[in-house]
XYZ file of C-alpha atoms in Angstrom:
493
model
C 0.000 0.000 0.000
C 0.968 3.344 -0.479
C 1.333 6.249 1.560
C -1.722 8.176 -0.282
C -4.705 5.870 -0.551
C -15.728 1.288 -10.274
C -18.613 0.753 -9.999
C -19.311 -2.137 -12.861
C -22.764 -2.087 -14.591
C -25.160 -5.430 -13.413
C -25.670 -7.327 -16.375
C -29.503 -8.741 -16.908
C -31.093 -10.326 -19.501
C -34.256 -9.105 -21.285
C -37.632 -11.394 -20.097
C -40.658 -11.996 -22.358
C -42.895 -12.711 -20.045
C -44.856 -9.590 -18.636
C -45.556 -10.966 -15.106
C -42.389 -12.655 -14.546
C -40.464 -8.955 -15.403
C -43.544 -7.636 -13.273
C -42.236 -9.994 -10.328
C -38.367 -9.938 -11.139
C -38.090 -5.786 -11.148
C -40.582 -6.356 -7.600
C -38.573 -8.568 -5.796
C -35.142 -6.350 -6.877
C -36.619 -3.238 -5.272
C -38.007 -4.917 -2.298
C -34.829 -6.315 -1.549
C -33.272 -2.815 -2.248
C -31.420 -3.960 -4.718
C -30.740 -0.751 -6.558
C -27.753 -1.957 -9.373
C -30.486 -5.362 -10.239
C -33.599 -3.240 -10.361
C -31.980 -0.607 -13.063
C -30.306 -3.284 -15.115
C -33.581 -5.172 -15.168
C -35.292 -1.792 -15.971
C -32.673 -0.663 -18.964
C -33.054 -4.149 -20.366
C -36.467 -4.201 -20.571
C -36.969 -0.448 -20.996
C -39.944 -0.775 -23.522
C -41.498 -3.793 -22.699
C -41.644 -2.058 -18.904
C -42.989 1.207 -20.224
C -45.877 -1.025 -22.422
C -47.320 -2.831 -19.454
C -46.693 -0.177 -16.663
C -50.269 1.134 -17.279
C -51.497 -2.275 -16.839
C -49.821 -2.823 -13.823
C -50.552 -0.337 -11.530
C -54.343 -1.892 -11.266
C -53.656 -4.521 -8.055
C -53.088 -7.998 -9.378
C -56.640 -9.890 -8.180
C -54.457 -12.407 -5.905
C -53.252 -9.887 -3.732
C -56.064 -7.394 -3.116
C -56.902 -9.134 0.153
C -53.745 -9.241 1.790
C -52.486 -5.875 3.010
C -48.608 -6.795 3.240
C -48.343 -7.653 -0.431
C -50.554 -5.026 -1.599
C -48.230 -2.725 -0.342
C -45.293 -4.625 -1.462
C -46.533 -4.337 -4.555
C -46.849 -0.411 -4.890
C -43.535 0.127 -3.057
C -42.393 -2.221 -6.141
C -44.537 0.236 -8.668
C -42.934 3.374 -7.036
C -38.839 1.971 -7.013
C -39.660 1.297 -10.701
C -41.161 4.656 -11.561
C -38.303 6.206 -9.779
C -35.085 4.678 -11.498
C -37.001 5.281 -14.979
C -36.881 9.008 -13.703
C -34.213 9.465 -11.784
C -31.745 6.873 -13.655
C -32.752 6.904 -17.727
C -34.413 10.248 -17.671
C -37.694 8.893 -18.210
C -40.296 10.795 -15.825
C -43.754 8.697 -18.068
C -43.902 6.353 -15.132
C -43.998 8.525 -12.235
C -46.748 10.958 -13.808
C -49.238 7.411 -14.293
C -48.535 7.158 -10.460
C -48.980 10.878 -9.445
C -50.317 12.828 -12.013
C -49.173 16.121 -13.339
C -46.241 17.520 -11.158
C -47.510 20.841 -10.244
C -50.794 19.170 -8.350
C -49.304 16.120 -6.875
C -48.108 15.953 -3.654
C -45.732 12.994 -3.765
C -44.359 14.364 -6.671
C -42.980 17.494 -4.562
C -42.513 15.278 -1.990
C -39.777 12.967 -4.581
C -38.769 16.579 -6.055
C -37.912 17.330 -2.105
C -35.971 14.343 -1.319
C -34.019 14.874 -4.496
C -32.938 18.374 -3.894
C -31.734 17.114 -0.235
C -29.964 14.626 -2.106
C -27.951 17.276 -4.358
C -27.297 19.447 -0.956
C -25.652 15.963 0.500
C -23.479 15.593 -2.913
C -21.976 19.246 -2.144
C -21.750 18.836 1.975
C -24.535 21.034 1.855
C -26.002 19.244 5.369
C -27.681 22.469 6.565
C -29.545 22.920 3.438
C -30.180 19.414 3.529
C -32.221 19.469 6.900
C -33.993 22.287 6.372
C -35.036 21.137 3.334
C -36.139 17.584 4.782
C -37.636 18.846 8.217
C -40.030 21.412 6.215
C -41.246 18.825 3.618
C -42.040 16.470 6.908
C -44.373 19.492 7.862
C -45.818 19.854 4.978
C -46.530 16.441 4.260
C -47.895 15.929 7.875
C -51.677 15.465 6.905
C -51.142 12.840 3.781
C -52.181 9.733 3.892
C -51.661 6.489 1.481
C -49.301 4.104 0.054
C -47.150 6.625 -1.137
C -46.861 7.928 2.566
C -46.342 4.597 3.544
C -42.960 4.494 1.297
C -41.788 7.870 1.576
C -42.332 8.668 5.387
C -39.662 6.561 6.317
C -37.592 7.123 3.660
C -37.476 10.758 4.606
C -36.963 10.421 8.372
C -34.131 7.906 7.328
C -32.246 10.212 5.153
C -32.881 13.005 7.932
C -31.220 10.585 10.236
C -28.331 10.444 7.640
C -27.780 14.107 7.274
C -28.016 14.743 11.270
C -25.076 12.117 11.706
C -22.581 12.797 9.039
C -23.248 16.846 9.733
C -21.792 15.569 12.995
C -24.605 16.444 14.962
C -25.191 12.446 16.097
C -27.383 12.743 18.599
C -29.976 14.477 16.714
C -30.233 11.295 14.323
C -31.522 8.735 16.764
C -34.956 10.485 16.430
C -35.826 10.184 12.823
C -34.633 6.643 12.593
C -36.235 5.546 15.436
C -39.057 7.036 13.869
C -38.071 5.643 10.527
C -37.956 2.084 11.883
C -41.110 1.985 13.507
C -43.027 3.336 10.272
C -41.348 -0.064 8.665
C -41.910 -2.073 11.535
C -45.710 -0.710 11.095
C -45.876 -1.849 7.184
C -44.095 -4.715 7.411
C -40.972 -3.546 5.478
C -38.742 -5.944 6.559
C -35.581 -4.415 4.761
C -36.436 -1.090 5.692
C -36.335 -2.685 9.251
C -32.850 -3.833 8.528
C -31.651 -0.644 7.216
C -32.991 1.462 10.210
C -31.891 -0.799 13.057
C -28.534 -1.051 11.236
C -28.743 3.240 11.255
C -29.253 3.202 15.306
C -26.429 0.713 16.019
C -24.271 3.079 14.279
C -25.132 6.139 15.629
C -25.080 4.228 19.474
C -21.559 2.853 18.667
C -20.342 6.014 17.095
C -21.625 7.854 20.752
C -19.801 5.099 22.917
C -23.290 3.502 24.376
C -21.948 0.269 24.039
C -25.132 -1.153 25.531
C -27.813 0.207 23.303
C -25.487 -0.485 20.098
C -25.328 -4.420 21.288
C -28.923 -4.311 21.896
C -29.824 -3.125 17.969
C -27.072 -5.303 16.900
C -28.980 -8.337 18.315
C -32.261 -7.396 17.014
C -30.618 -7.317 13.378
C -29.431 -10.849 14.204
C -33.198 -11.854 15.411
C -34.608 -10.200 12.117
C -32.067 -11.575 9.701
C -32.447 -15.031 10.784
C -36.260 -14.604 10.439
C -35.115 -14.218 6.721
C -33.076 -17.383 6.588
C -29.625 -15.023 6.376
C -27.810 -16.816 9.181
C -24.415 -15.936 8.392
C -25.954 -11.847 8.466
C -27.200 -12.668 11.413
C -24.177 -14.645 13.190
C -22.099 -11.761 12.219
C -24.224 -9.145 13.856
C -25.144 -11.319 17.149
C -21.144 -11.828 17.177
C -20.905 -7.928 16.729
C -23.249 -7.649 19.977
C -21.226 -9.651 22.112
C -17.989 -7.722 20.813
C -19.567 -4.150 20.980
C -21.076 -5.399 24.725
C -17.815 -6.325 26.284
C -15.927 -2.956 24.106
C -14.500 -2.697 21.087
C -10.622 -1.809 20.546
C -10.346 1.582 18.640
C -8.906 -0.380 15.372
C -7.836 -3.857 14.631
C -8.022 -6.246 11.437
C -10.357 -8.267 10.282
C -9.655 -10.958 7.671
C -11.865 -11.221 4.907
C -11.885 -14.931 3.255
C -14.252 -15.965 0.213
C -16.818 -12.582 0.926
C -17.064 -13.929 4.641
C -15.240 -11.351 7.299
C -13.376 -13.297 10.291
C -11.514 -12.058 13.163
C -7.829 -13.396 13.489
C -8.045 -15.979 15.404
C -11.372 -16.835 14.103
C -10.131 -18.131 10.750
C -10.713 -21.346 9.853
C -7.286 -22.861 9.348
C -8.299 -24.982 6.324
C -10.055 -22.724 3.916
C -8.849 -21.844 0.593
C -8.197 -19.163 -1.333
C -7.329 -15.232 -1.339
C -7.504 -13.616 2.613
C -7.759 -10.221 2.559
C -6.994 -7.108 5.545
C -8.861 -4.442 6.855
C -8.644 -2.349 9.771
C -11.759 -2.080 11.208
C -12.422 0.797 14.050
C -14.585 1.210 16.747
C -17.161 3.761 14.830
C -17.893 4.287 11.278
C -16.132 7.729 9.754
C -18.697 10.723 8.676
C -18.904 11.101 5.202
C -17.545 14.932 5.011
C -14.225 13.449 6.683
C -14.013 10.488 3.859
C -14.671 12.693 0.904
C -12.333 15.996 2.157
C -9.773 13.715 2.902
C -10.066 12.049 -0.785
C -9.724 15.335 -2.090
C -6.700 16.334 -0.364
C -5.212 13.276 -1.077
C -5.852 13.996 -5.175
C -4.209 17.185 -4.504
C -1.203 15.450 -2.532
C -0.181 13.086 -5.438
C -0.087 15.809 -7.659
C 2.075 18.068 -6.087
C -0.354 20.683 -4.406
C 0.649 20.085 -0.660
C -0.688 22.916 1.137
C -4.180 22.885 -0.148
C -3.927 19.272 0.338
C -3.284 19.877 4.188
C -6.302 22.447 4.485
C -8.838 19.478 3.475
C -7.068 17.222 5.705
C -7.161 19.389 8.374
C -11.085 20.750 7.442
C -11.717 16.647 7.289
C -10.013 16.141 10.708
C -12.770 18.720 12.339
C -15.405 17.462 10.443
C -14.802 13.986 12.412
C -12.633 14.220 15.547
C -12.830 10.539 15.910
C -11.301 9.533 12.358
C -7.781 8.885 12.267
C -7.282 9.029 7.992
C -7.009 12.838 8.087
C -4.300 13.319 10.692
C -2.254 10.300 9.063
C -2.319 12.005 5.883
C -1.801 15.164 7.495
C 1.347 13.800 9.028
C 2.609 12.246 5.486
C 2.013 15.820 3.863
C 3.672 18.017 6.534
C 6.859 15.435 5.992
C 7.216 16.115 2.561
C 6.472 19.588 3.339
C 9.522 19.525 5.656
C 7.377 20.104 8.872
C 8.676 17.628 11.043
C 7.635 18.605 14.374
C 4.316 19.009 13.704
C 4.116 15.724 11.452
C 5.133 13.990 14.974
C 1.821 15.643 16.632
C 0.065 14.352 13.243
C 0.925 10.878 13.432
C 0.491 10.987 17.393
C -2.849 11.887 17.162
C -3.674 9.481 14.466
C -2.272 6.580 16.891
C -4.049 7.693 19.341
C -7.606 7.742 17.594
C -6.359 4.019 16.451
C -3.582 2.410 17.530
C -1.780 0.723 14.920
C -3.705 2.148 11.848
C -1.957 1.317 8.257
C 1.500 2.446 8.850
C 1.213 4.901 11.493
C 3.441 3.416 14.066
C 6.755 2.988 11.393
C 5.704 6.683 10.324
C 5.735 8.262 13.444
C 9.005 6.560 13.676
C 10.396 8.230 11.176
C 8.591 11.952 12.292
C 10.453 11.679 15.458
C 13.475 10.735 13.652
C 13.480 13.056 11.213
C 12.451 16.152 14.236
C 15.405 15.306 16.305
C 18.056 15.578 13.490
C 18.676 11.785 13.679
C 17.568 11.257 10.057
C 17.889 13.057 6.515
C 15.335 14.317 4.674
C 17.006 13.046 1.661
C 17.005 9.533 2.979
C 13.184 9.683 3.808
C 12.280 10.882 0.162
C 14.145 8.151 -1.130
C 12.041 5.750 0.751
C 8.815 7.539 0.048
C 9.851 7.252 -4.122
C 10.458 3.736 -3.052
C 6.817 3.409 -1.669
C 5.171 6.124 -3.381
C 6.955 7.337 -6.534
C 6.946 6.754 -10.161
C 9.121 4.117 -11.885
C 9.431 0.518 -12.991
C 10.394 -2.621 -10.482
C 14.039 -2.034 -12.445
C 14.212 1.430 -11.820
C 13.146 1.101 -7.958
C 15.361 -1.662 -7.491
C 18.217 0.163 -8.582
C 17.171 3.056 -6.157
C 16.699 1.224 -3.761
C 20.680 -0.596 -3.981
C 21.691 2.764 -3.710
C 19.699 4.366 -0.280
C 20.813 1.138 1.522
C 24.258 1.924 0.325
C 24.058 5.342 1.513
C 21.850 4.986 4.371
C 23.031 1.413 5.239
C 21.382 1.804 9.111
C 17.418 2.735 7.883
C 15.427 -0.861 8.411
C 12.640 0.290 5.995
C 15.048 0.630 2.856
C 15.663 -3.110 3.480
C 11.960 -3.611 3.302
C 11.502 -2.047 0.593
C 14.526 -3.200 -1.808
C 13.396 -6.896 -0.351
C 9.894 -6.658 -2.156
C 11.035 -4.968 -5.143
C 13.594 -8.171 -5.122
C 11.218 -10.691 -5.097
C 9.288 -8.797 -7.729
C 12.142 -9.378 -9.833
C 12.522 -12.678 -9.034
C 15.619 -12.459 -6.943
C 14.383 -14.272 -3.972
C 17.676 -14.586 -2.704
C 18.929 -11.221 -2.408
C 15.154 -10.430 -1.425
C 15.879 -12.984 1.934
C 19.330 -11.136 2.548
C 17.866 -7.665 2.498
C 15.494 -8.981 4.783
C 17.914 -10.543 7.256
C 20.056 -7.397 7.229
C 16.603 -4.998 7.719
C 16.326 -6.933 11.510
C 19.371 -6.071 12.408
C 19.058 -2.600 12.187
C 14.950 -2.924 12.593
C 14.031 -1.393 16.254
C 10.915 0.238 15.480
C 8.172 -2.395 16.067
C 6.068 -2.102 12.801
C 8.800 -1.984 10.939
C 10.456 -5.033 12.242
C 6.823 -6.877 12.338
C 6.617 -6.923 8.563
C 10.128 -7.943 8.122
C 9.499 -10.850 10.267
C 7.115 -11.804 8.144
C 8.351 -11.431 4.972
C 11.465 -13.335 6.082
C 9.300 -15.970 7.443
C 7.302 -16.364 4.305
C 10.743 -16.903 2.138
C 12.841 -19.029 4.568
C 12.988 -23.089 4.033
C 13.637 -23.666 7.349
C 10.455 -24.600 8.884
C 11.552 -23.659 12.321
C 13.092 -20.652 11.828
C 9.563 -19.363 9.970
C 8.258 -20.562 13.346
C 10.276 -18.648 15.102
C 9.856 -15.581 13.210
C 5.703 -15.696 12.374
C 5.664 -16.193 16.224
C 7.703 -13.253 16.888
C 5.753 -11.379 14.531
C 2.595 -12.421 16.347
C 3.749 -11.158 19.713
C 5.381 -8.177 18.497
C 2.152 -6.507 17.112
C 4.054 -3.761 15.311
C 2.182 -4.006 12.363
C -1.432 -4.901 12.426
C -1.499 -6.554 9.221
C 1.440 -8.144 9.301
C 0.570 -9.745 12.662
C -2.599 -10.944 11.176
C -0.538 -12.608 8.601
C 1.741 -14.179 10.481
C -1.340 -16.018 12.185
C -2.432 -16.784 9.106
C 1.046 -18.597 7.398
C 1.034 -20.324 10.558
C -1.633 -22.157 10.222
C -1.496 -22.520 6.111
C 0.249 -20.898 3.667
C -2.519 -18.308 1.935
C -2.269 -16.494 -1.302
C -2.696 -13.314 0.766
C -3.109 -9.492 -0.100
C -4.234 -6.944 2.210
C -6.672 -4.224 1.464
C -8.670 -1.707 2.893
């Protein structure tokens, strides 16, 4: 990974028949499956916009049986809306509603739209305003259309209160969200909602109401026959119950997340990393952060660390923006305050990416211990532009000139083994450890030496070393891993 850290289209097929579409585009949007229901819809565009007139008369079947009456015009509406919101085709939604200017819902959809677009530009104020007056004026409505849009509305109120940052508002409108599902039998909107409240809980520290909503996911998802879902969330209770760590890895085998020690020591295939922290980040954070970081790579460091810092208030609890923050104000030859970066970013989560080898090298670099020459070589090692040749040749020469700096080792190892010089990659390696103090560091040398050696117990030795040093998160993680099999492993995030 480097220091700076796609959507495909769903495929479907076209389908003759007019009642199995009918029932295929249904059971995508009652499942909420957005990506399905507008492939299915683009497929079938005409057919769709032939029988929609036809449809929106209540199948005789169903007309007795409230819950899949209204399953049926929530289906009707999450059609209507991707043919007007996704292929520009408004037809559908004026069978439902009529013409624009009288309808209701139609101002109502118009409403929830334009909060939408105020969310897309950070816009959160706006964004409330704009959804707390349209749930006064649609106080007095009644109807199926309520019935989908009340909840929708107090849900994406929810949303704006927590990522604005003011988190305790949102409990409120998703409370009230879920019990408008729970009402109607929306049994996905019920999963969505509860899943809203755990978050906000755990993102507050109330441990105890967080488990609680946790559990009640697992109880509803294994009404719906989704028992992993819902082993993974009563496993999440137990976890948030007792108290989370501020950040550790998770290992993520065949689409199924495990904790470390949880892995099953047979399974096949690609294991992935993540860190996973204690609280989800607010969405302002994520996307200033992003945008620093495009500014970073190309060059333009100090408006890059205005977003990271702007990100960094917009969450006080995420640790991306200070870590970047820390990475920009080293190149920017800032090293004192890169330490207080990278201190702070350890300190919202211990252990995060390379944070612990990168305060290492603040400190370093602060007390006059290290060039600043020698660290840009390593970050063009990490972080720069060039083919494996061309690093490896860079690389021969900063452990030449800076034979004593364990990450150089690390570095001209991998690029080694890229090569397919796995050899010289094992005696970079060895000679990394003994100049490799810093615990991260030192963690993934372990492990790449461990990995590469043919003595079986000296990669013992070292994976358990690794283990118990804990340096490096994901290297740790690893080391569990090889010692149990030997994985085709990647880490991610």
């Amino acid at each position: 990974m480097g220091f700076f850290d796609r959507f495909r289209k769903v495929k479907a097929s076209t389908i003759g028949d007019p009642v199995v579409l009918r029932e295929s585009l249904i059971a995508a949007a009652v499942v909420g499956n957005r990506k399905q229901l507008t492939a299915l819809s683009r497929a079938n565009r005409e057919a769709i916009a032939t029988q929609f007139p036809g449809w929106r008369q209540l199948p005789e079947a169903i007309r007795d049986d409230p819950s899949r009456a209204q399953r049926y015009i929530h289906g009707l509406i999450a059609i209507a809306e991707v043919f007007s919101q996704d292929l520009g085709d408004p037809s559908l939604m004026q069978l439902l509603t009529g013409p624009e200017q009288e309808n209701p819902l139609a101002r109502w959809q118009q409403g929830l739209e334009d909060a939408r677009t105020s969310v897309e530009e950070l816009d959160y104020r706006t964004a409330i305003t704009t959804l707390n007056d349209l749930l006064i004026e649609v106080r007095s409505l009644r109807g199926s259309g309520v019935d989908r849009y009340l909840p929708i509305t107090y849900g994406q109120l929810g949303d704006c209160y927590f990522h604005s940052g003011a988190v305790e508002k949102a409990i409120s409108p998703f409370q009230h969200a879920l019990e408008l599902c729970e009402r109607t039998g929306d049994a996905e909107g019920v999963l969505a909602y509860l899943g809203n409240l755990h978050e906000v809980h755990r993102y507050l520290g109330r441990t105890n109401e967080a488990a609680d909503c946790a559990d009640r996911l697992a109880d509803a998802l294994k009404k719906m026959a989704r028992l992993d879902a819902a082993d993974s969330y009563r496993q999440r209770a137990a976890r948030v119950r007792v108290g989370e760590p501020l950040n550790r890895v998770v290992v993520e085998v065949a689409g199924r997340r495990y904790e470390v020690a949880e892995v099953p020591p047979l399974v096949e295939g690609k294991a992935q990393f993540f860190h996973e922290r204690n609280r989800l980040s607010l969405r302002p954070a994520t996307v200033l952060a992003d945008r620093g970081s495009a500014l970073a790579t190309s060059g333009d460091h100090e408006p890059a660390l205005d977003l990271f810092r702007d990100a960094a208030r917009a969450d006080r609890f995420d640790p991306q923006p200070r870590y970047l923050e820390g990475l920009t104000l080293l190149l920017l030859e800032r090293h004192h305050q890169a330490v207080e970066s990278y201190e702070a970013a350890e300190e919202l989560a211990p252990g995060w990416f390379h944070c612990r080898s990168n305060l290492w090298l603040a400190r370093q670099l602060a007390l006059g211990e290290l060039e600043h020459e020698a660290f840009l070589a390593l970050f063009n090692l990490v972080d720069g532009p060039g083919t494996p040749k061309e690093k490896h040749k860079l690389a021969r020469r900063a452990v030449a000139q800076w034979s004593g700096l364990a990450p150089l080792y690390l570095e001209l190892g991998q690029v080694a083994g890229a090569l397919g010089y796995p050899q010289e990659a094992e005696a970079a390696y060895r000679e990394g450890l003994t100049h490799a103090e810093e615990p991260d560091v030192r963690t993934r040398l372990l492990v790449q030496l461990g990995v590469l050696t043919r003595s079986e117990a000296e990669k013992d030795h070292l994976l358990r070393e690794a283990e118990a040093l804990e340096g490096n998160l994901v290297s740790a993680a690893m080391a569990t891993l090889f010692r149990k099999r030997k994985p085709n492993v990647r880490s991610g995030r």
